[in-house]
Tab-separated table of C-alpha atoms in Angstrom:
chain	number	residue	atom	x	y	z
A	1	MET	CA	-54.218	46.356	-46.140
A	2	ASN	CA	-51.742	43.335	-47.035
A	3	SER	CA	-49.620	44.938	-48.853
A	4	ASP	CA	-48.947	47.882	-46.140
A	5	ILE	CA	-47.777	45.145	-43.998
A	6	VAL	CA	-45.743	43.555	-46.480
A	7	LYS	CA	-43.982	47.093	-47.138
A	8	VAL	CA	-43.115	47.621	-43.139
A	9	ILE	CA	-41.674	44.195	-43.147
A	10	ASN	CA	-39.773	44.596	-46.375
A	11	GLN	CA	-38.378	47.633	-44.716
A	12	HIS	CA	-37.425	46.178	-41.645
A	13	LYS	CA	-35.812	43.541	-43.078
A	14	GLU	CA	-34.030	46.019	-45.390
A	15	THR	CA	-32.492	47.460	-42.045
A	16	ILE	CA	-31.304	44.494	-40.123
A	17	LYS	CA	-30.494	42.136	-43.161
A	18	VAL	CA	-30.970	38.719	-41.075
A	19	SER	CA	-30.603	35.498	-42.847
A	20	MET	CA	-32.508	32.445	-41.510
A	21	THR	CA	-30.694	30.228	-44.245
A	22	LEU	CA	-27.558	31.296	-42.720
A	23	LYS	CA	-28.082	30.001	-39.480
A	24	GLU	CA	-29.746	26.527	-40.836
A	25	GLU	CA	-26.866	25.958	-43.052
A	26	SER	CA	-24.631	26.788	-40.468
A	27	GLN	CA	-26.182	24.389	-38.211
A	28	ARG	CA	-25.799	21.746	-41.171
A	29	PHE	CA	-22.451	22.246	-41.418
A	30	THR	CA	-21.931	22.097	-37.730
A	31	LYS	CA	-23.963	18.524	-37.525
A	32	LEU	CA	-22.436	17.411	-40.667
A	33	LEU	CA	-18.760	18.184	-39.287
A	34	PHE	CA	-19.789	15.688	-35.882
A	35	LYS	CA	-20.848	13.022	-38.090
A	36	ALA	CA	-17.450	12.955	-40.374
A	37	PHE	CA	-15.476	12.990	-36.931
A	38	TYR	CA	-17.767	10.297	-35.441
A	39	ASP	CA	-20.088	8.483	-37.135
A	40	CYS	CA	-18.893	5.267	-38.392
A	41	ASP	CA	-21.570	5.159	-41.030
A	42	THR	CA	-20.683	8.501	-42.686
A	43	ASN	CA	-18.059	8.488	-45.489
A	44	ALA	CA	-15.346	10.892	-44.347
A	45	GLU	CA	-14.219	11.605	-47.902
A	46	GLU	CA	-17.892	12.417	-49.246
A	47	ALA	CA	-18.534	14.228	-45.954
A	48	LEU	CA	-15.495	16.765	-46.673
A	49	LYS	CA	-16.639	17.620	-49.982
A	50	GLU	CA	-19.918	18.130	-48.547
A	51	LEU	CA	-18.846	20.309	-45.915
A	52	GLU	CA	-16.426	22.433	-48.610
A	53	ILE	CA	-19.261	23.316	-50.718
A	54	LEU	CA	-21.452	24.293	-46.891
A	55	PHE	CA	-18.170	26.262	-45.657
A	56	VAL	CA	-18.299	28.335	-48.938
A	57	LYS	CA	-21.808	28.864	-48.877
A	58	ILE	CA	-21.792	29.965	-45.228
A	59	ARG	CA	-18.792	32.047	-45.673
A	60	ASN	CA	-20.228	33.852	-48.332
A	61	MET	CA	-23.373	34.856	-46.567
A	62	ALA	CA	-21.920	35.951	-43.797
A	63	CYS	CA	-19.169	38.151	-45.691
A	64	PRO	CA	-21.538	39.356	-48.471
A	65	LYS	CA	-19.381	42.230	-49.249
A	66	ILE	CA	-16.053	40.362	-50.222
A	67	LYS	CA	-17.886	37.168	-51.829
A	68	ASP	CA	-15.435	37.662	-54.781
A	69	MET	CA	-12.418	38.171	-52.506
A	70	PRO	CA	-13.099	35.395	-49.994
A	71	CYS	CA	-12.341	36.393	-46.571
A	72	GLN	CA	-11.311	32.823	-46.015
A	73	ARG	CA	-10.825	29.734	-47.861
A	74	TRP	CA	-12.089	26.207	-47.382
A	75	ASP	CA	-8.211	25.287	-46.732
A	76	ASP	CA	-7.958	27.841	-44.132
A	77	PHE	CA	-10.132	25.620	-42.072
A	78	LYS	CA	-9.557	22.017	-43.357
A	79	ASN	CA	-5.909	22.564	-42.161
A	80	ASN	CA	-7.033	22.849	-38.527
A	81	ILE	CA	-9.351	19.880	-38.710
A	82	PRO	CA	-6.108	17.600	-37.476
A	83	ASP	CA	-5.222	19.467	-34.514
A	84	LEU	CA	-8.875	19.902	-33.549
A	85	TYR	CA	-9.296	16.113	-34.075
A	86	SER	CA	-6.401	15.527	-31.796
A	87	SER	CA	-7.951	18.155	-28.815
A	88	LEU	CA	-11.570	16.723	-28.839
A	89	LYS	CA	-9.703	13.202	-28.438
A	90	LYS	CA	-8.266	14.404	-25.183
A	91	ASP	CA	-11.265	15.848	-24.215
A	92	ALA	CA	-13.145	12.361	-24.532
A	93	GLU	CA	-10.601	10.563	-22.780
A	94	ALA	CA	-10.355	13.131	-19.765
A	95	ILE	CA	-14.107	12.754	-19.476
A	96	PHE	CA	-13.799	9.053	-19.719
A	97	ASN	CA	-11.192	8.641	-17.113
A	98	ASN	CA	-12.736	11.083	-14.372
A	99	ASP	CA	-16.036	9.934	-14.800
A	100	PRO	CA	-16.812	6.746	-13.042
A	101	ALA	CA	-20.404	6.173	-14.960
A	102	SER	CA	-18.470	6.282	-18.124
A	103	GLN	CA	-18.517	2.670	-19.718
A	104	SER	CA	-16.690	3.187	-22.793
A	105	ILE	CA	-15.281	5.776	-25.110
A	106	GLU	CA	-17.889	5.532	-27.471
A	107	GLU	CA	-20.213	6.379	-25.062
A	108	ILE	CA	-18.834	9.764	-24.453
A	109	TYR	CA	-19.195	10.186	-27.969
A	110	LEU	CA	-22.806	9.522	-28.128
A	111	ALA	CA	-24.200	10.318	-24.864
A	112	TYR	CA	-22.555	12.828	-23.092
A	113	PRO	CA	-23.437	16.610	-23.829
A	114	GLY	CA	-20.565	18.113	-22.384
A	115	PHE	CA	-18.650	16.679	-24.844
A	116	PHE	CA	-20.882	17.322	-27.939
A	117	THR	CA	-21.059	21.037	-26.780
A	118	ILE	CA	-17.051	21.106	-26.152
A	119	ALA	CA	-16.674	19.639	-29.946
A	120	ILE	CA	-18.999	22.278	-31.196
A	121	TYR	CA	-17.383	25.017	-29.436
A	122	ARG	CA	-13.969	23.802	-30.184
A	123	MET	CA	-15.088	23.742	-34.106
A	124	ALA	CA	-16.745	27.166	-34.011
A	125	ARG	CA	-13.193	28.496	-32.508
A	126	VAL	CA	-11.342	27.729	-35.626
A	127	PHE	CA	-14.106	30.067	-37.331
A	128	TYR	CA	-13.824	32.489	-34.837
A	129	LYS	CA	-9.610	32.592	-35.013
A	130	LEU	CA	-10.263	33.011	-38.586
A	131	ASN	CA	-12.665	36.179	-38.245
A	132	LEU	CA	-15.639	34.616	-39.762
A	133	PRO	CA	-18.650	36.974	-38.191
A	134	LEU	CA	-21.865	35.110	-36.840
A	135	ILE	CA	-20.993	31.292	-37.859
A	136	PRO	CA	-18.901	30.713	-34.687
A	137	ARG	CA	-22.397	32.217	-32.757
A	138	LEU	CA	-24.433	30.249	-34.772
A	139	MET	CA	-22.311	27.130	-34.230
A	140	THR	CA	-22.414	27.266	-30.562
A	141	GLU	CA	-25.907	28.749	-30.124
A	142	TYR	CA	-27.060	25.215	-31.626
A	143	ALA	CA	-24.604	23.513	-29.139
A	144	HIS	CA	-26.703	25.229	-26.325
A	145	SER	CA	-30.078	24.999	-27.947
A	146	VAL	CA	-29.346	20.743	-27.518
A	147	THR	CA	-27.912	20.324	-24.251
A	148	GLY	CA	-28.186	23.721	-22.329
A	149	ILE	CA	-24.595	24.664	-21.923
A	150	ASP	CA	-23.470	27.863	-23.474
A	151	ILE	CA	-19.680	28.309	-24.299
A	152	HIS	CA	-18.999	31.622	-26.329
A	153	PRO	CA	-16.423	30.729	-28.917
A	154	GLY	CA	-14.269	33.633	-27.968
A	155	ALA	CA	-13.428	31.568	-24.614
A	156	THR	CA	-9.945	30.335	-24.614
A	157	ILE	CA	-10.315	26.817	-23.369
A	158	GLY	CA	-7.074	23.821	-22.431
A	159	ALA	CA	-6.687	20.927	-23.484
A	160	SER	CA	-8.583	17.888	-21.952
A	161	PHE	CA	-11.382	19.768	-20.803
A	162	PHE	CA	-14.402	18.100	-18.707
A	163	ILE	CA	-17.925	19.172	-18.364
A	164	ASP	CA	-19.877	16.772	-16.213
A	165	HIS	CA	-24.100	16.657	-16.889
A	166	GLY	CA	-23.827	20.277	-18.026
A	167	THR	CA	-27.266	21.802	-17.860
A	168	GLY	CA	-26.834	25.465	-17.243
A	169	VAL	CA	-23.249	26.035	-17.651
A	170	VAL	CA	-22.463	29.312	-19.259
A	171	ILE	CA	-18.630	30.138	-20.300
A	172	GLY	CA	-18.240	34.018	-21.175
A	173	GLU	CA	-16.291	35.345	-24.210
A	174	THR	CA	-12.841	36.395	-22.368
A	175	THR	CA	-12.910	33.374	-19.933
A	176	GLU	CA	-9.656	31.926	-19.773
A	177	ILE	CA	-9.742	28.076	-19.041
A	178	HIS	CA	-6.153	26.187	-18.492
A	179	ASN	CA	-5.501	22.264	-19.031
A	180	ASN	CA	-7.384	19.501	-17.263
A	181	VAL	CA	-10.116	21.684	-15.553
A	182	LYS	CA	-13.541	19.810	-14.511
A	183	VAL	CA	-16.747	21.684	-14.483
A	184	TYR	CA	-20.020	20.639	-13.144
A	185	GLN	CA	-23.709	21.785	-14.063
A	186	GLY	CA	-24.631	24.868	-12.915
A	187	VAL	CA	-21.198	27.168	-13.379
A	188	THR	CA	-21.002	30.497	-14.640
A	189	LEU	CA	-17.894	31.675	-15.422
A	190	GLY	CA	-19.190	35.172	-16.126
A	191	ALA	CA	-18.652	39.177	-16.063
A	192	LEU	CA	-18.982	41.124	-12.935
A	193	THR	CA	-20.699	44.185	-14.570
A	194	VAL	CA	-22.490	44.223	-17.987
A	195	LYS	CA	-21.851	47.242	-19.791
A	196	LYS	CA	-21.439	47.980	-23.586
A	197	GLN	CA	-18.235	50.243	-23.224
A	198	HIS	CA	-16.394	47.190	-21.674
A	199	GLN	CA	-16.816	45.188	-24.889
A	200	ASN	CA	-13.145	45.189	-25.793
A	201	THR	CA	-11.739	44.200	-22.323
A	202	LYS	CA	-11.267	40.974	-20.072
A	203	ARG	CA	-14.439	40.712	-18.259
A	204	HIS	CA	-14.369	36.832	-17.081
A	205	PRO	CA	-12.234	34.848	-14.986
A	206	THR	CA	-9.145	33.029	-15.668
A	207	ILE	CA	-9.181	29.429	-14.496
A	208	GLU	CA	-5.524	27.892	-13.731
A	209	GLN	CA	-4.589	24.604	-14.467
A	210	ASN	CA	-6.206	21.074	-12.680
A	211	VAL	CA	-9.223	23.080	-11.326
A	212	THR	CA	-12.415	21.260	-10.216
A	213	ILE	CA	-15.381	23.835	-10.211
A	214	TYR	CA	-18.459	21.949	-8.442
A	215	ALA	CA	-22.505	22.319	-9.377
A	216	ASN	CA	-23.690	25.990	-9.298
A	217	ALA	CA	-20.709	27.808	-8.646
A	218	THR	CA	-20.552	31.367	-9.973
A	219	ILE	CA	-17.337	32.846	-10.605
A	220	LEU	CA	-17.102	36.707	-11.899
A	221	GLY	CA	-14.781	39.251	-13.007
A	222	GLY	CA	-11.762	39.957	-15.450
A	223	ASP	CA	-9.421	40.204	-13.195
A	224	THR	CA	-10.512	37.107	-10.768
A	225	ILE	CA	-7.791	33.741	-11.376
A	226	ILE	CA	-8.412	30.872	-9.552
A	227	GLY	CA	-5.237	29.325	-8.692
A	228	GLU	CA	-4.147	25.981	-10.287
A	229	SER	CA	-5.236	22.520	-8.367
A	230	SER	CA	-7.994	24.355	-6.346
A	231	VAL	CA	-11.480	23.346	-5.597
A	232	ILE	CA	-14.497	25.128	-5.608
A	233	GLY	CA	-17.611	23.758	-3.612
A	234	GLY	CA	-20.825	24.042	-4.806
A	235	ASN	CA	-23.058	27.072	-4.744
A	236	THR	CA	-20.082	28.932	-4.189
A	237	TRP	CA	-19.891	32.781	-5.205
A	238	LEU	CA	-16.199	34.560	-6.032
A	239	THR	CA	-15.201	37.955	-7.386
A	240	LYS	CA	-11.626	37.839	-6.083
A	241	SER	CA	-8.892	35.851	-7.123
A	242	ILE	CA	-7.793	32.947	-4.634
A	243	PRO	CA	-4.181	31.370	-4.905
A	244	ALA	CA	-3.346	27.816	-5.940
A	245	ASN	CA	-4.140	24.740	-3.951
A	246	SER	CA	-7.295	26.747	-2.563
A	247	VAL	CA	-10.169	24.947	-1.169
A	248	VAL	CA	-13.352	27.101	-1.549
A	249	THR	CA	-16.527	25.831	0.545
A	250	HIS	CA	-20.038	27.864	0.906
A	251	ASN	CA	-21.156	27.289	4.420
A	252	TYR	CA	-24.863	26.752	5.349
A	253	LYS	CA	-26.855	24.954	7.955
A	254	ILE	CA	-28.733	22.164	7.398
A	255	GLU	CA	-31.659	21.192	10.136
A	256	ILE	CA	-33.702	18.428	10.147
A	257	PHE	CA	-36.940	18.294	12.006
A	258	SER	CA	-39.296	15.213	12.710
A	259	LYS	CA	-42.971	15.588	11.034
A	260	GLU	CA	-44.919	13.820	13.628
A	261	LYS	CA	-45.590	15.710	16.816
A	262	LYS	CA	-43.933	14.664	20.547
A	263	ILE	CA	-46.647	12.946	22.857
A	264	ILE	CA	-46.082	14.159	26.239
């Protein structure tokens, strides 16, 4: 009986070729890279040596057919680190400068899920631009599992990006976000329709610079452009473009009644 089950399992494994080790080692690479950047107790030189070993390992697992002719080398990733570090510094400063609750830049690095997710997204984005399969998605899904913020590594995000609180934020693959954009919890930047034949088209919106999008707003569609310096109010639903300097609100009525009955 067991031999039959093992045979079925092994046949299925031959079909799908999934490696949980690739997932686990990609997560280990992600965590170590974050610590190398920000943890004062982590020796940067030693961390970079370990990161190189991990990079080669996950690269070879992600690209098994060209193991002897690597699809990308460690230097291809490492050369991006100075720009990556500079970009993340701007993100941290944007959060610190815009959130009155923040007490220090150290707090941003240690305690802000928005910054953590942006950092992992930008790291994964390097892998994505190097055309390494699977690894960038595994990295951003790790951040998603930790923070509840889902950013696809294919999204294009400009400088000084600020996600506040963050739980439930979804940013789709072909989203374009320009500089100095602020996003609050529950925001969805998604596709208007979900069809496989649209895989290679722009399905998600463009958010121009200096836009603020408040909690639980939903903006859908590849042709949807939110003009610069606009404010999108909470709980709004947009599927069409709006011009620069717009304010979008969701109108609803709140009524308050006394729980006590009137005595006549």
